[in-house]
PDB file of C-alpha atoms in Angstrom:
ATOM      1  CA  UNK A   1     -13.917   4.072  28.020  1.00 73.00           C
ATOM      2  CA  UNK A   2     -11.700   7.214  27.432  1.00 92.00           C
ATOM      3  CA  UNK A   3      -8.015   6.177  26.204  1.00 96.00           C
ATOM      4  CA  UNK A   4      -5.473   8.432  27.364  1.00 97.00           C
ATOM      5  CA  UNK A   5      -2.719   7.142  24.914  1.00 98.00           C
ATOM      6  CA  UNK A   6      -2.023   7.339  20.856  1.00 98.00           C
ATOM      7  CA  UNK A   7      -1.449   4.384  18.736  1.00 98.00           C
ATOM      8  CA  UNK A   8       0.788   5.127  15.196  1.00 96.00           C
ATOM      9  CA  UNK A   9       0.659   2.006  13.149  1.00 95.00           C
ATOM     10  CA  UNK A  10       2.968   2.092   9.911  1.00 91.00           C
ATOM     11  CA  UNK A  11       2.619  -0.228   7.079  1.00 86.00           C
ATOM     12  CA  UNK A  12       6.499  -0.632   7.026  1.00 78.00           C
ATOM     13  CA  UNK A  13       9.474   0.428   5.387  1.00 65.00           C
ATOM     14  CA  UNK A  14       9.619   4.021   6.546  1.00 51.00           C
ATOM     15  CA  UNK A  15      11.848   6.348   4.793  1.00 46.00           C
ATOM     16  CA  UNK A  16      14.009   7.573   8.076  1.00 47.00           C
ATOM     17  CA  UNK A  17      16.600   8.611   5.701  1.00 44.00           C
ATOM     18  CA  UNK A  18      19.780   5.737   4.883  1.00 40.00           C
ATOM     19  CA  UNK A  19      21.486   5.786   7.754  1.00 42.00           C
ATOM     20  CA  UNK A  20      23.604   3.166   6.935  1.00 39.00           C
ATOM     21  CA  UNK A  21      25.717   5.580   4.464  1.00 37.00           C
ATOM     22  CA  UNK A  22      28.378   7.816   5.975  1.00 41.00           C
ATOM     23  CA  UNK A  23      27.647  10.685   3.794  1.00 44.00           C
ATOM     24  CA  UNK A  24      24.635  11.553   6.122  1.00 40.00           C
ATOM     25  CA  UNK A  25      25.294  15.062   5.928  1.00 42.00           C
ATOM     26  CA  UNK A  26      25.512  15.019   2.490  1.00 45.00           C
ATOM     27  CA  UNK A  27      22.613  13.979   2.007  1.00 47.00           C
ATOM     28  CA  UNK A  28      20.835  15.649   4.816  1.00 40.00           C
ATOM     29  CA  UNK A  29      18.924  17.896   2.066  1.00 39.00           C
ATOM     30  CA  UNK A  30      17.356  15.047   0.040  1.00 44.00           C
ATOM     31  CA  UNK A  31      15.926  13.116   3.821  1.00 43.00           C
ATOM     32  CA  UNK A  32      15.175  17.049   5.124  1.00 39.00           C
ATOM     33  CA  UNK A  33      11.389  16.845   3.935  1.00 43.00           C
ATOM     34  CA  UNK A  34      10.692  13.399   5.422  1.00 45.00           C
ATOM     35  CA  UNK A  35      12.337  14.340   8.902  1.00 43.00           C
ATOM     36  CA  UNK A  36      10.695  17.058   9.309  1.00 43.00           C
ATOM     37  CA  UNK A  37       6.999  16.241   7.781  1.00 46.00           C
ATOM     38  CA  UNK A  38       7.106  12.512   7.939  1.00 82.00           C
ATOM     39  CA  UNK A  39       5.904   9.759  10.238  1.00 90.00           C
ATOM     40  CA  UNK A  40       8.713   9.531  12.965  1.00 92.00           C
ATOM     41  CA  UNK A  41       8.492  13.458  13.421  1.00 91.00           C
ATOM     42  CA  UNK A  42       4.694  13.031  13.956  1.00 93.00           C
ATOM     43  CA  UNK A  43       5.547  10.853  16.603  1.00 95.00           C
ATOM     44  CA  UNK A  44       7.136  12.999  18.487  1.00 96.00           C
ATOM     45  CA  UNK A  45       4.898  15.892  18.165  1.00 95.00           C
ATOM     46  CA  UNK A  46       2.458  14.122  19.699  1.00 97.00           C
ATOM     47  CA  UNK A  47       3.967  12.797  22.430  1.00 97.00           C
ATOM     48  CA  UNK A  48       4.109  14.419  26.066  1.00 95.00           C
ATOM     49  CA  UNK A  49       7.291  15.948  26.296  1.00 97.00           C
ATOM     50  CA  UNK A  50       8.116  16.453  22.420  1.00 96.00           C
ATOM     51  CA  UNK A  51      12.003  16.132  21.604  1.00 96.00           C
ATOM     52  CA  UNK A  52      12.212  15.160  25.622  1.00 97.00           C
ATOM     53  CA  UNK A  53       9.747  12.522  25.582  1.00 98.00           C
ATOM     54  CA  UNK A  54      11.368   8.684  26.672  1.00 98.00           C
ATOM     55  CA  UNK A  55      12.137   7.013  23.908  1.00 98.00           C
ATOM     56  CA  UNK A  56      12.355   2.790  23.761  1.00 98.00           C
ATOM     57  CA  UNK A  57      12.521   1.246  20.780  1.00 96.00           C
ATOM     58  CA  UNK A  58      11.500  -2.794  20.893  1.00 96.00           C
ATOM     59  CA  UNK A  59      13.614  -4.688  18.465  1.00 94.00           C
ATOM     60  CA  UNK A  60      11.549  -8.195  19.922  1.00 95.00           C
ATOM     61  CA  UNK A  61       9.953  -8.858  15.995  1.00 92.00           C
ATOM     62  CA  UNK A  62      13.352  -8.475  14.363  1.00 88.00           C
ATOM     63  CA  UNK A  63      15.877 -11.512  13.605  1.00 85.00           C
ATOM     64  CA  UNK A  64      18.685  -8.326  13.100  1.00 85.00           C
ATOM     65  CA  UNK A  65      17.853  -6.533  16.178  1.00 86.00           C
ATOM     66  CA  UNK A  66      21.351  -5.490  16.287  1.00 86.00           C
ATOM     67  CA  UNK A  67      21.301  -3.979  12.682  1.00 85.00           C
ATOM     68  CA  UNK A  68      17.511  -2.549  12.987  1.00 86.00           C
ATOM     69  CA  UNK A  69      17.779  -0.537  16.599  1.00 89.00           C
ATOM     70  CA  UNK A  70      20.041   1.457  15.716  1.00 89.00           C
ATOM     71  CA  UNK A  71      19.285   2.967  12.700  1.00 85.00           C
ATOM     72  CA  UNK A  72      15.378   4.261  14.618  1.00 88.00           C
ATOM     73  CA  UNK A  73      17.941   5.979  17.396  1.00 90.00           C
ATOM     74  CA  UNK A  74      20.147   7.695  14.637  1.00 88.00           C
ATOM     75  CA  UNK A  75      16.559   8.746  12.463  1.00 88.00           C
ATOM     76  CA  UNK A  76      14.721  10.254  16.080  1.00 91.00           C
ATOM     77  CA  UNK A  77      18.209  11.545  17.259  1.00 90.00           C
ATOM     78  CA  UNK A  78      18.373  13.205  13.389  1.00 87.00           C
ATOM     79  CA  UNK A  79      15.218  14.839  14.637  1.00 89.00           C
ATOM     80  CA  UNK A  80      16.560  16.153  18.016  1.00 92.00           C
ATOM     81  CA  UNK A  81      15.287  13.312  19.990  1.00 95.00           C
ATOM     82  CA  UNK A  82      17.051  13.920  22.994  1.00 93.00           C
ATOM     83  CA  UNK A  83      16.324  10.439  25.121  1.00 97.00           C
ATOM     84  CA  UNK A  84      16.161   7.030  23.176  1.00 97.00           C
ATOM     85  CA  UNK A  85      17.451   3.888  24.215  1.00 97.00           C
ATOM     86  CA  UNK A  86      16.918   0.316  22.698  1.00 97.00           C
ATOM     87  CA  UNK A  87      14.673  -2.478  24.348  1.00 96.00           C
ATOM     88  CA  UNK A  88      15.786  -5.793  22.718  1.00 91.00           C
ATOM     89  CA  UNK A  89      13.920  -8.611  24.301  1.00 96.00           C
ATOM     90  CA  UNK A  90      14.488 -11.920  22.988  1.00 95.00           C
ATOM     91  CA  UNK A  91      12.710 -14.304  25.692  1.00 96.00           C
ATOM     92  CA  UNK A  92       9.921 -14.536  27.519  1.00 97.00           C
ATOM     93  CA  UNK A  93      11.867 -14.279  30.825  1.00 97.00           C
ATOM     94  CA  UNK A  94      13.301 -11.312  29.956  1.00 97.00           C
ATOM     95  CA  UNK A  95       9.865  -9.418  29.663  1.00 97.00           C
ATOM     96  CA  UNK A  96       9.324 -10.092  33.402  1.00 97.00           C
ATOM     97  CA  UNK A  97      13.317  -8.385  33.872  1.00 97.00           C
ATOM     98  CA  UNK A  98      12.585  -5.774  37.035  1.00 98.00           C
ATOM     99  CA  UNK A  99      15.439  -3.272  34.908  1.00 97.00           C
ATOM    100  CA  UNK A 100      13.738  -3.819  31.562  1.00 98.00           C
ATOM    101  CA  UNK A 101      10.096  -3.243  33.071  1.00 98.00           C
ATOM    102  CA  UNK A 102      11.027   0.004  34.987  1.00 98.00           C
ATOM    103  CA  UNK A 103      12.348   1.416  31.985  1.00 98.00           C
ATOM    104  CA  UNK A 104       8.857   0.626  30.326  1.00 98.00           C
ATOM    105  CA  UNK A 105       7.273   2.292  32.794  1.00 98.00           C
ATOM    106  CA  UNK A 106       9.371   5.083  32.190  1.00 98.00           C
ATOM    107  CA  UNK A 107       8.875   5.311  28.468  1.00 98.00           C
ATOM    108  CA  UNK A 108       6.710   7.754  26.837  1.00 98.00           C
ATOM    109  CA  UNK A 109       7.208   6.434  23.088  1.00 98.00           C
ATOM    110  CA  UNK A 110       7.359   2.892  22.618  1.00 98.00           C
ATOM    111  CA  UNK A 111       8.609   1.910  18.709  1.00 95.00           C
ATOM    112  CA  UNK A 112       8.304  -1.620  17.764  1.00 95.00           C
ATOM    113  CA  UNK A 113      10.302  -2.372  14.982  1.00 91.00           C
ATOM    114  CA  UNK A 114       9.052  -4.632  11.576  1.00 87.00           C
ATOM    115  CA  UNK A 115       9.846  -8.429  11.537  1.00 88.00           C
ATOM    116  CA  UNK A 116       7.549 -11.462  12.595  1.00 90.00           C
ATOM    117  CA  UNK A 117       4.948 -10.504  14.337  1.00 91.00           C
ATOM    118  CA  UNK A 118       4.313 -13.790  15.695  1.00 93.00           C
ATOM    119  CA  UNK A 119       7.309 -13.941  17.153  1.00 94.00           C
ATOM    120  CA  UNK A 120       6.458 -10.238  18.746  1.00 95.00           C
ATOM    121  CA  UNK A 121       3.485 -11.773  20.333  1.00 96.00           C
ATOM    122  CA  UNK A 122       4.658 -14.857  21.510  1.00 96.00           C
ATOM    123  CA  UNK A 123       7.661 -13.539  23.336  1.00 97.00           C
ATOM    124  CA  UNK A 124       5.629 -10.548  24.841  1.00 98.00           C
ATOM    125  CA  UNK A 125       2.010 -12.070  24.854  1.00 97.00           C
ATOM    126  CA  UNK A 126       0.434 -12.893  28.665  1.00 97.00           C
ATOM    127  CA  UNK A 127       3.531 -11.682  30.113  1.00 98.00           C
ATOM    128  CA  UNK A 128       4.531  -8.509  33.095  1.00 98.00           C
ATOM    129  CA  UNK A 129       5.672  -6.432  29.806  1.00 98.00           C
ATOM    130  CA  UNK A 130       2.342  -6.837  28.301  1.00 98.00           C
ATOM    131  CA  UNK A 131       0.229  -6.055  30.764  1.00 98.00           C
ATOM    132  CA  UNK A 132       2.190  -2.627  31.876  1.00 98.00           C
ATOM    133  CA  UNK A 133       2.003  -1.876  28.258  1.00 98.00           C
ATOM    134  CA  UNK A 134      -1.738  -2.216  27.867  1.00 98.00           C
ATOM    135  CA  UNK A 135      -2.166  -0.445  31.198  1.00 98.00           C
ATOM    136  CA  UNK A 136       0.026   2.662  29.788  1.00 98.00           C
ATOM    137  CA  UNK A 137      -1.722   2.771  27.179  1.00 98.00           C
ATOM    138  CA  UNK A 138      -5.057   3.154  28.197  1.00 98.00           C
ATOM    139  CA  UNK A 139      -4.221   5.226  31.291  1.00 98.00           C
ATOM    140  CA  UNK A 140      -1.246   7.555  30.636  1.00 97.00           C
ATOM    141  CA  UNK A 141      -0.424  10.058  27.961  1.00 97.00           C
ATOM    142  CA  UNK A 142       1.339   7.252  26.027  1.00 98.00           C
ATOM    143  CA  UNK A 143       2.616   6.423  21.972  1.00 98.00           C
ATOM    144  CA  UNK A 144       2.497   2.945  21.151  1.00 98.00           C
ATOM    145  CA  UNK A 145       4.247   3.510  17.489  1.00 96.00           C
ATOM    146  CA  UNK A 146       4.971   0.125  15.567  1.00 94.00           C
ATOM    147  CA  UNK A 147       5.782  -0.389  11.937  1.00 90.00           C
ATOM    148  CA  UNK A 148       5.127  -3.739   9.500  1.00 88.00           C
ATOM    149  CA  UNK A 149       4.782  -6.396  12.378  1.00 91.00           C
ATOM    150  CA  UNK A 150       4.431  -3.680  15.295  1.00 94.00           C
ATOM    151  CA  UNK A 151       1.860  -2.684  13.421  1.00 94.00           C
ATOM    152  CA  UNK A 152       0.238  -5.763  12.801  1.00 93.00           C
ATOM    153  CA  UNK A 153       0.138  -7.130  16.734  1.00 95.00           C
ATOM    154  CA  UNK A 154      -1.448  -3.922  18.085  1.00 96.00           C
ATOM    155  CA  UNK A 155      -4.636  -5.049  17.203  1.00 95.00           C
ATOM    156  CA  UNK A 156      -6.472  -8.030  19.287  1.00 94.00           C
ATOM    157  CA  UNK A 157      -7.045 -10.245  15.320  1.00 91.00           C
ATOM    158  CA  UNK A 158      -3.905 -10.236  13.926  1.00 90.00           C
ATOM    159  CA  UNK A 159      -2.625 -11.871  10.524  1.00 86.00           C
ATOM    160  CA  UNK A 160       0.507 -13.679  10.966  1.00 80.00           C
ATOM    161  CA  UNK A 161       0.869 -15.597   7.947  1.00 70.00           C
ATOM    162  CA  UNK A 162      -0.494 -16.082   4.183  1.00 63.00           C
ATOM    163  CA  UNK A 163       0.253 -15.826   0.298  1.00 60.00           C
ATOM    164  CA  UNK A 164      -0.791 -12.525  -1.561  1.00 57.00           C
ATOM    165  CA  UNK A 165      -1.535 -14.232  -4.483  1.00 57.00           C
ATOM    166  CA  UNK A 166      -3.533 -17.215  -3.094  1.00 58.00           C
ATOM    167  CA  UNK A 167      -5.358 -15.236  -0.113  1.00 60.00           C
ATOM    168  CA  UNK A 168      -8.501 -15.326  -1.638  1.00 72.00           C
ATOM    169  CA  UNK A 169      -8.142 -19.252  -1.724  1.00 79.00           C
ATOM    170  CA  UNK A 170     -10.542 -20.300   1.595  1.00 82.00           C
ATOM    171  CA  UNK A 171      -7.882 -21.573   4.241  1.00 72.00           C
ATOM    172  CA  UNK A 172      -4.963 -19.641   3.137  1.00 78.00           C
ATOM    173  CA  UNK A 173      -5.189 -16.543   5.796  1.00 79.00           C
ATOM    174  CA  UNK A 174      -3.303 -17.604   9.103  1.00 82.00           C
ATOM    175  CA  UNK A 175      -5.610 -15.095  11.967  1.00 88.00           C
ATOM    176  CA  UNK A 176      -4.254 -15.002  15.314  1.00 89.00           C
ATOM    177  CA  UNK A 177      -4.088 -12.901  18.586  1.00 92.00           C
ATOM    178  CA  UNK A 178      -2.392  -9.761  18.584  1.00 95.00           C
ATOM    179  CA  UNK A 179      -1.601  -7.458  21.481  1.00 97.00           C
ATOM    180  CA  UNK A 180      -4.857  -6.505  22.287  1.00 96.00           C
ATOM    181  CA  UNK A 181      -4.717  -2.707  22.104  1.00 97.00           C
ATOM    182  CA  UNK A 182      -7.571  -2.130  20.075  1.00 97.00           C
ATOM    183  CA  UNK A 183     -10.283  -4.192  18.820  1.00 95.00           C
ATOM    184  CA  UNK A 184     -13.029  -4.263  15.702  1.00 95.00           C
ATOM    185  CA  UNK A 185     -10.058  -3.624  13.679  1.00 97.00           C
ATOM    186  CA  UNK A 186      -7.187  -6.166  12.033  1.00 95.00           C
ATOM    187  CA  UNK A 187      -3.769  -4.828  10.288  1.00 93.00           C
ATOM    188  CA  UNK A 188      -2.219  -5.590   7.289  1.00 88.00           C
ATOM    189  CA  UNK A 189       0.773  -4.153   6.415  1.00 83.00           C
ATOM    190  CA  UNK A 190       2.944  -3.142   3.155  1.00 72.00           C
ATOM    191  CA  UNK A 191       0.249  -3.620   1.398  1.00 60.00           C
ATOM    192  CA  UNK A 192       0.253  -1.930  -1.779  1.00 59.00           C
ATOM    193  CA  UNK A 193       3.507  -2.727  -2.400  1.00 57.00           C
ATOM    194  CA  UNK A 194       2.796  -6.444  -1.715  1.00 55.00           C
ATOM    195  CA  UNK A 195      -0.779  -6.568  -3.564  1.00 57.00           C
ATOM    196  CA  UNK A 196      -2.337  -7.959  -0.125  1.00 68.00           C
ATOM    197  CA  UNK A 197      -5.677  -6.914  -0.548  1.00 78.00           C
ATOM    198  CA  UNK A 198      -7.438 -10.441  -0.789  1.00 79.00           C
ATOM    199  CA  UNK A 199      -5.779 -11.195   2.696  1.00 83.00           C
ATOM    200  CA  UNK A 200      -7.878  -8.464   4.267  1.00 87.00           C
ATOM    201  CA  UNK A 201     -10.637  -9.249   2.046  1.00 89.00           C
ATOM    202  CA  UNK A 202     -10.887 -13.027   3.392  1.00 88.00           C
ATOM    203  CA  UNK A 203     -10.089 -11.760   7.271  1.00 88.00           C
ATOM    204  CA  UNK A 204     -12.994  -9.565   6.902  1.00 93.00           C
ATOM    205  CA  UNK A 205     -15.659 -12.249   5.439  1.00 92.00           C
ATOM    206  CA  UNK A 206     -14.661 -14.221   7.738  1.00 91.00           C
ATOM    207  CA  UNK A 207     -15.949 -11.408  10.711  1.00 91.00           C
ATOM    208  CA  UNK A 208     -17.484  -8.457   9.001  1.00 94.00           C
ATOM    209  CA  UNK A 209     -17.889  -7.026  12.454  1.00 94.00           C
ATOM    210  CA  UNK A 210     -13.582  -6.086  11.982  1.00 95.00           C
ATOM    211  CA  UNK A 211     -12.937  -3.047  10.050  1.00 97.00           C
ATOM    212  CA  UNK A 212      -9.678  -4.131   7.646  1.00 95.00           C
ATOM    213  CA  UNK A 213      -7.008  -1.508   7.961  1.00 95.00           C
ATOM    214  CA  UNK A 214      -4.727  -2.290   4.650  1.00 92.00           C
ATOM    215  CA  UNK A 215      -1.312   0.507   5.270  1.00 91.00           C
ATOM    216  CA  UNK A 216       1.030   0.844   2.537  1.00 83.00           C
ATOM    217  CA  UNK A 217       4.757   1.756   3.112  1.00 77.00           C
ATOM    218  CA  UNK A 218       5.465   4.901   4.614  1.00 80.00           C
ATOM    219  CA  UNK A 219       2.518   5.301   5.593  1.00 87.00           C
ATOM    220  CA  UNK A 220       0.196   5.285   8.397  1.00 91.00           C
ATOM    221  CA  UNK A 221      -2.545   5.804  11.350  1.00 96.00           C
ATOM    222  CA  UNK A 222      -2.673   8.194  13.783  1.00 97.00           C
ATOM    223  CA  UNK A 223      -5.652   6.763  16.185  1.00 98.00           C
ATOM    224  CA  UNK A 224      -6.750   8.584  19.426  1.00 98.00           C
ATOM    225  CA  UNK A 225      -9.596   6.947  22.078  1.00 96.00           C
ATOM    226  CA  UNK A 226      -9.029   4.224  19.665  1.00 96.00           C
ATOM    227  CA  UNK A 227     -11.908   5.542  18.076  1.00 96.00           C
ATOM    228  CA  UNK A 228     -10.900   8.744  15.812  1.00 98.00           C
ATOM    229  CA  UNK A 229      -8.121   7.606  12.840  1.00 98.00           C
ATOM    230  CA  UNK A 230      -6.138  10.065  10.928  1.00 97.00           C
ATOM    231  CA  UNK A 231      -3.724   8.829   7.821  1.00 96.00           C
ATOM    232  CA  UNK A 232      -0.355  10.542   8.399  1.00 94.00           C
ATOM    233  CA  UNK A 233       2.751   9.598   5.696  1.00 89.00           C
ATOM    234  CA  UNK A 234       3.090   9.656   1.746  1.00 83.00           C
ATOM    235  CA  UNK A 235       1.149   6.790   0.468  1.00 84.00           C
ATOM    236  CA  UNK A 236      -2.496   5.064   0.871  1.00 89.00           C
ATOM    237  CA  UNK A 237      -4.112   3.474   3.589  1.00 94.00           C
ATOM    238  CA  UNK A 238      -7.107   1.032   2.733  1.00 93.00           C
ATOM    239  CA  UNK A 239     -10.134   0.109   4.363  1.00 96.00           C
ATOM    240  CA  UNK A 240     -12.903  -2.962   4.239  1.00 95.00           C
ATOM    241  CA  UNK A 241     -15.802  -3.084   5.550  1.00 96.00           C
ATOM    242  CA  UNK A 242     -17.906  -6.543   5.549  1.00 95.00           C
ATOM    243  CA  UNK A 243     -20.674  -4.824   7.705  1.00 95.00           C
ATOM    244  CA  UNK A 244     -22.520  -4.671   4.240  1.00 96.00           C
ATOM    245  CA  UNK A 245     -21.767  -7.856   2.850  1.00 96.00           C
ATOM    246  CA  UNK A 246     -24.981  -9.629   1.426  1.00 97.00           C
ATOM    247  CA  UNK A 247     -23.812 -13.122  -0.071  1.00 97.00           C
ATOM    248  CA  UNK A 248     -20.893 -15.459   0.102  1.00 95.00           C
ATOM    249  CA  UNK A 249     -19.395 -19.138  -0.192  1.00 94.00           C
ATOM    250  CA  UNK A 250     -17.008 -19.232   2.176  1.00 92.00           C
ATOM    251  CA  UNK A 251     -19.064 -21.616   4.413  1.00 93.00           C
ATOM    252  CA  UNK A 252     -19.882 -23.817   1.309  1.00 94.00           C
ATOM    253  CA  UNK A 253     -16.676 -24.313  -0.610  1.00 91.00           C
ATOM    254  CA  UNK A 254     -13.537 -26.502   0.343  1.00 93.00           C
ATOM    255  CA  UNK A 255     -10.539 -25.742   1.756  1.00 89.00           C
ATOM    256  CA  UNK A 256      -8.116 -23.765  -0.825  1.00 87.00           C
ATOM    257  CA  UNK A 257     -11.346 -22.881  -3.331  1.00 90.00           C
ATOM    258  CA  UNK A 258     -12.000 -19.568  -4.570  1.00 88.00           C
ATOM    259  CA  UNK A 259     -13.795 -17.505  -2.234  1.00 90.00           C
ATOM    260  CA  UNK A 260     -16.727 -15.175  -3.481  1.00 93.00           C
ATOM    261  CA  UNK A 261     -18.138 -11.931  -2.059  1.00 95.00           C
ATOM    262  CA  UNK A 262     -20.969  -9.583  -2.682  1.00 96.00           C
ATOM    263  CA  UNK A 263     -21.361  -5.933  -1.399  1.00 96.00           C
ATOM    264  CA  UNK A 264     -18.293  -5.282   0.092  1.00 95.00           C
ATOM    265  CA  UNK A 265     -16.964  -1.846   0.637  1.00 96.00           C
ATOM    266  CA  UNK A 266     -13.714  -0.143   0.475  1.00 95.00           C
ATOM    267  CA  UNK A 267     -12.359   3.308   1.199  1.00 96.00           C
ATOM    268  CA  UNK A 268      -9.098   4.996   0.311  1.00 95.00           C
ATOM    269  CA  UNK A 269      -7.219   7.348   2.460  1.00 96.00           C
ATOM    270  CA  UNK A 270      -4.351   9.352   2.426  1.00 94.00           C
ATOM    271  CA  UNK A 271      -2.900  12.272   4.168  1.00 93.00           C
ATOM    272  CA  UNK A 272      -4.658  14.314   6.514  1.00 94.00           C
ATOM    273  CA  UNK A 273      -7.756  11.907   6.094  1.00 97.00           C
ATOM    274  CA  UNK A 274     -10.202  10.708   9.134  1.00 98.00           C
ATOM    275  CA  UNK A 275     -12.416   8.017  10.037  1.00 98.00           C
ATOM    276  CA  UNK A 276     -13.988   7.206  12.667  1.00 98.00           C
ATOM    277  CA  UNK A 277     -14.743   3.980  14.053  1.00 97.00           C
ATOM    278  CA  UNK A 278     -17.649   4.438  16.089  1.00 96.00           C
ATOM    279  CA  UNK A 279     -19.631   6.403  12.993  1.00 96.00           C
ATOM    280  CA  UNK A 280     -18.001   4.628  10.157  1.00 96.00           C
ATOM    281  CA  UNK A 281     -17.791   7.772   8.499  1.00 96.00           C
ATOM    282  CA  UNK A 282     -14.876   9.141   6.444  1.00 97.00           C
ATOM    283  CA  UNK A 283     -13.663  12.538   5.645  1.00 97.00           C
ATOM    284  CA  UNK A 284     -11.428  13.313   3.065  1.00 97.00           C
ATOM    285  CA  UNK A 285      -9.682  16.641   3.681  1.00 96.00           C
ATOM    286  CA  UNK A 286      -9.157  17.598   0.741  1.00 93.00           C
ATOM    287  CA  UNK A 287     -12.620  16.815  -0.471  1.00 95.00           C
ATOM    288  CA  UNK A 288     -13.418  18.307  -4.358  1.00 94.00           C
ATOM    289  CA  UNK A 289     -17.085  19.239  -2.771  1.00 92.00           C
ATOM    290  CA  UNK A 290     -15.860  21.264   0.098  1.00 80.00           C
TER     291      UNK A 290
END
């Protein structure tokens, strides 16, 4: 099936400059580089109508929606975003709101903001606004951008809950259902900073079929026909694949034991690196044999 949109998942915390100070201009210099070569910029260069492009960002994950919308509208307007509004949904009734799903259907860009993304999915999940979204997505030249927990629900496995330093205790990885926009994949987010790597480690022994996606701060996935993946932002984005796996315990030991794993394998990507998800094959761009 041929995909007509772009997903952009972010692992979080993305340096759109400190809005919250009022010496923004004064500072304009030191956030220059990041606007203009960094994540939200990517966004809108690949979106339909560049600068023009309908802009609504989805505060739904957030507890500070209030705080947290704005500062995405100041960082794309910084970047001569021209058309951005703020789509704060906070019940389930409202994502069946005639006014809020027209402007969804308007929307070129959608940006879900970090939080909970449990909360993301069970305010949004089964309802009107879901099902436009998904139908955007695979049928119009369409961004579905999220960072941290936006990132996290895009996927159809998502992890909502569970300790970085006990994840590879059996039974500590909470797994449920994202947003459904692509599957054979699940998200983790922040996760260098936050040493999560045995969380995607246990959600992939648990179904080696799903490709782990670990994305560290700033950082991020570019992925087109939900097939093709390209690592856009400063830091690392880490992969797991279980498809090789040949041994574990996971079946034999108890709930909150120590789980073992043979064979599994890992890549590292950063900038300007591909994979693709039908080959399983990655590139590095800046490959030393080239």
């Amino acid at each position: 099936m041929n995909i007509l949109g772009k997903l952009i998942i972010i692992g979080g915390a993305v340096d759109k400059g400190s809005f919250t100070e009022t010496d923004l201009d004064k500072n304009a210099t030191s956030n220059l580089n990041f606007f203009e070569t960094g994540i939200l910029k990517r966004i809108l260069n690949e979106s339909k109508h560049k600068e023009n492009s309908r802009i609504e960002v989805i505060t739904t994950a957030s507890v500070i929606p209030k705080e947290i919308g704005p500062e995405y509208v100041k960082a794309f307007e910084y970047l001569n975003a021209k058309n951005i509004d703020i789509l704060n949904i906070e019940r389930r009734e409202q994502a069946a709101d005639e006014a809020i799903l027209a402007r969804l259907k308007a929307a070129d860009i959608v940006m879900f903001t970090g939080g909970d993304q449990l909360r993301l999915t069970s305010i949004l999940g089964g309802t009107r606004f879901h099902d436009i979204l998904l139908d955007k997505y695979h049928n119009e030249e369409f961004i579905y951008a999220g960072t941290s927990a936006g990132a996290a629900a895009a996927s159809n496995n998502m992890i909502y809950q569970g300790s970085s330093s006990e994840a590879l205790l059996k039974g500590e990885v909470k797994i449920s259902s994202g947003l459904g926009l692509i599957d054979g994949v699940i998200i983790d987010t922040h996760f260098v900073q936050r040493g999560r790597i045995g969380r995607l480690f246990q959600a992939v022994v648990g179904n080696p079929r799903v490709l782990g996606i670990g994305l560290g701060e700033d950082t991020g996935l570019l992925i087109t026909n939900n097939t093709q993946m390209e690592a856009i932002g400063s830091g690392l984005v880490i992969l797991v694949d279980g498809r090789e796996i040949k041994d574990t315990n996971l079946t034999q030991v108890e709930l909150g034991q120590p789980i073992s794993i043979s064979h599994l394998v890992t890549h590292v990507m950063s900038k300007f690196d591909t994979y693709s998800l039908d080959t399983h094959k990655m590139h590095i761009q800046s490959s030393q044999y080239s």
